[in-house]
Amino acid sequence: MKLLVLRLSKMIGIDTNILTRTFLEDDEVQAKTAQNFLKNHVNHKIFISSYAILEFAWVLKVKKFTRQEIYGAIINLIDNSGFIIGHQDIIISAAEKYIKGKADFADYMIISEGETNSVNNFVSFDKEIVQEIKSASYP
């Protein structure tokens, strides 16, 4: 299978489907293509958007991965020196909350981004996340 490449700059950005196919290996052709792409570009910086990480976490949840497995997958991406992670500080903060909490990774992304932007009040219909925020020591 051939990948479509749109040249935007010197850094290479990858979509969520490259992450998921590489990690899940659930489509043999796409997984091999994605893995070969990453191997062939090991000397390049690869940009992964925070939104791609958010979507990646959601896909893993849908595929019934545990919180620990999802957390580990996110941390492995962050720890890979070949990757530049968009809003890495927010991703790390959200991952640390996620592994300790009960809400979805997306909720912790929203909370962590809010903290980064000095949000000191949080409004939601989601009683569980509001209760968790009340009982947690979030700044």
Short mmCIF file of C-alpha atoms in Angstrom, two decimals:
data_model
loop_
_atom_site.label_atom_id
_atom_site.label_comp_id
_atom_site.label_asym_id
_atom_site.label_seq_id
_atom_site.Cartn_x
_atom_site.Cartn_y
_atom_site.Cartn_z
CA MET A 1 0.00 0.00 0.00
CA LYS A 2 1.34 3.43 -0.89
CA LEU A 3 1.30 6.30 1.62
CA LEU A 4 0.30 9.74 0.43
CA VAL A 5 2.84 12.41 1.39
CA LEU A 6 2.04 16.11 1.40
CA ARG A 7 5.23 18.14 1.89
CA LEU A 8 4.52 20.96 4.37
CA SER A 9 7.94 21.56 5.92
CA LYS A 10 11.19 19.79 6.79
CA MET A 11 9.65 18.03 9.78
CA ILE A 12 7.42 15.05 9.10
CA GLY A 13 4.03 14.89 10.78
CA ILE A 14 2.20 11.60 11.10
CA ASP A 15 -1.50 10.89 11.44
CA THR A 16 -3.16 8.80 14.12
CA ASN A 17 -3.60 5.92 11.70
CA ILE A 18 0.19 5.57 11.37
CA LEU A 19 0.42 5.26 15.16
CA THR A 20 -2.46 2.84 15.46
CA ARG A 21 -1.44 0.59 12.56
CA THR A 22 2.13 0.44 13.88
CA PHE A 23 1.05 -0.25 17.44
CA LEU A 24 -1.93 -2.54 16.86
CA GLU A 25 -0.67 -4.37 13.76
CA ASP A 26 -4.34 -5.10 13.01
CA ASP A 27 -3.98 -4.50 9.27
CA GLU A 28 -0.94 -6.39 8.04
CA VAL A 29 -0.34 -4.32 4.91
CA GLN A 30 -0.83 -0.93 6.56
CA ALA A 31 1.13 -1.96 9.66
CA LYS A 32 4.11 -3.03 7.55
CA THR A 33 3.90 0.13 5.44
CA ALA A 34 3.74 2.37 8.53
CA GLN A 35 6.56 0.48 10.28
CA ASN A 36 8.76 0.70 7.18
CA PHE A 37 8.05 4.41 6.89
CA LEU A 38 9.14 5.00 10.49
CA LYS A 39 12.25 2.81 10.08
CA ASN A 40 13.21 4.62 6.88
CA HIS A 41 12.88 7.99 8.57
CA VAL A 42 14.69 7.17 11.80
CA ASN A 43 17.09 10.08 11.19
CA HIS A 44 14.23 12.58 10.81
CA LYS A 45 12.18 14.28 13.47
CA ILE A 46 8.62 13.02 13.43
CA PHE A 47 5.91 15.34 14.74
CA ILE A 48 2.91 13.83 16.54
CA SER A 49 0.09 16.24 17.28
CA SER A 50 -1.50 16.19 20.72
CA TYR A 51 -4.76 15.55 18.88
CA ALA A 52 -3.26 12.43 17.28
CA ILE A 53 -2.25 11.22 20.75
CA LEU A 54 -5.75 11.92 22.05
CA GLU A 55 -7.28 9.96 19.17
CA PHE A 56 -4.69 7.18 19.62
CA ALA A 57 -5.72 6.82 23.29
CA TRP A 58 -9.38 6.69 22.28
CA VAL A 59 -8.69 3.94 19.69
CA LEU A 60 -6.81 1.90 22.29
CA LYS A 61 -9.72 2.28 24.72
CA VAL A 62 -12.19 1.14 22.05
CA LYS A 63 -9.92 -1.86 21.39
CA LYS A 64 -10.24 -2.73 25.12
CA PHE A 65 -6.69 -1.86 26.20
CA THR A 66 -6.30 -1.29 29.93
CA ARG A 67 -5.55 2.10 31.46
CA GLN A 68 -2.03 0.89 32.22
CA GLU A 69 -1.49 -0.22 28.61
CA ILE A 70 -2.82 3.07 27.24
CA TYR A 71 -0.69 5.05 29.68
CA GLY A 72 2.36 2.97 28.73
CA ALA A 73 1.76 3.50 25.00
CA ILE A 74 1.51 7.28 25.48
CA ILE A 75 4.63 7.42 27.66
CA ASN A 76 6.56 5.32 25.12
CA LEU A 77 5.72 7.87 22.42
CA ILE A 78 6.86 10.73 24.66
CA ASP A 79 10.07 8.91 25.58
CA ASN A 80 11.00 8.24 21.95
CA SER A 81 13.68 10.80 21.09
CA GLY A 82 12.72 10.63 17.40
CA PHE A 83 9.30 12.10 18.09
CA ILE A 84 8.35 15.71 18.68
CA ILE A 85 5.07 15.71 20.63
CA GLY A 86 2.69 18.63 20.29
CA HIS A 87 1.81 20.15 23.67
CA GLN A 88 3.97 17.54 25.36
CA ASP A 89 3.58 19.13 28.79
CA ILE A 90 -0.21 18.83 28.52
CA ILE A 91 0.04 15.22 27.31
CA ILE A 92 2.29 14.30 30.24
CA SER A 93 0.01 16.03 32.74
CA ALA A 94 -3.07 14.32 31.28
CA ALA A 95 -1.35 10.92 31.24
CA GLU A 96 -0.34 11.25 34.90
CA LYS A 97 -3.92 12.15 35.85
CA TYR A 98 -5.33 9.39 33.66
CA ILE A 99 -3.29 6.60 35.23
CA LYS A 100 -4.43 7.69 38.71
CA GLY A 101 -8.03 8.55 37.90
CA LYS A 102 -11.21 7.08 36.49
CA ALA A 103 -12.18 9.50 33.72
CA ASP A 104 -11.35 9.31 30.03
CA PHE A 105 -8.00 10.53 28.73
CA ALA A 106 -9.87 13.29 26.86
CA ASP A 107 -11.21 14.67 30.15
CA TYR A 108 -7.70 14.90 31.54
CA MET A 109 -6.49 16.57 28.34
CA ILE A 110 -9.17 19.23 28.81
CA ILE A 111 -8.27 19.69 32.48
CA SER A 112 -4.52 19.78 31.81
CA GLU A 113 -4.85 22.27 28.97
CA GLY A 114 -7.05 24.41 31.18
CA GLU A 115 -4.42 24.35 33.93
CA THR A 116 -1.79 25.42 31.41
CA ASN A 117 -3.99 28.37 30.50
CA SER A 118 -4.74 29.35 34.13
CA VAL A 119 -8.30 28.05 34.14
CA ASN A 120 -9.39 27.82 37.77
CA ASN A 121 -13.02 26.73 37.33
CA PHE A 122 -14.36 23.73 35.45
CA VAL A 123 -17.96 23.27 34.31
CA SER A 124 -19.38 19.96 33.08
CA PHE A 125 -22.46 17.75 33.11
CA ASP A 126 -20.12 14.81 33.85
CA LYS A 127 -20.63 14.35 37.61
CA GLU A 128 -17.83 11.79 37.91
CA ILE A 129 -15.10 14.08 36.54
CA VAL A 130 -16.37 17.07 38.54
CA GLN A 131 -16.32 14.98 41.72
CA GLU A 132 -12.84 13.72 40.90
CA ILE A 133 -11.58 17.27 40.37
CA LYS A 134 -13.08 18.33 43.70
CA SER A 135 -11.36 15.51 45.56
CA ALA A 136 -8.03 15.71 43.70
CA SER A 137 -5.16 18.04 44.38
CA TYR A 138 -5.18 19.66 40.95
CA PRO A 139 -3.91 23.23 41.03
#
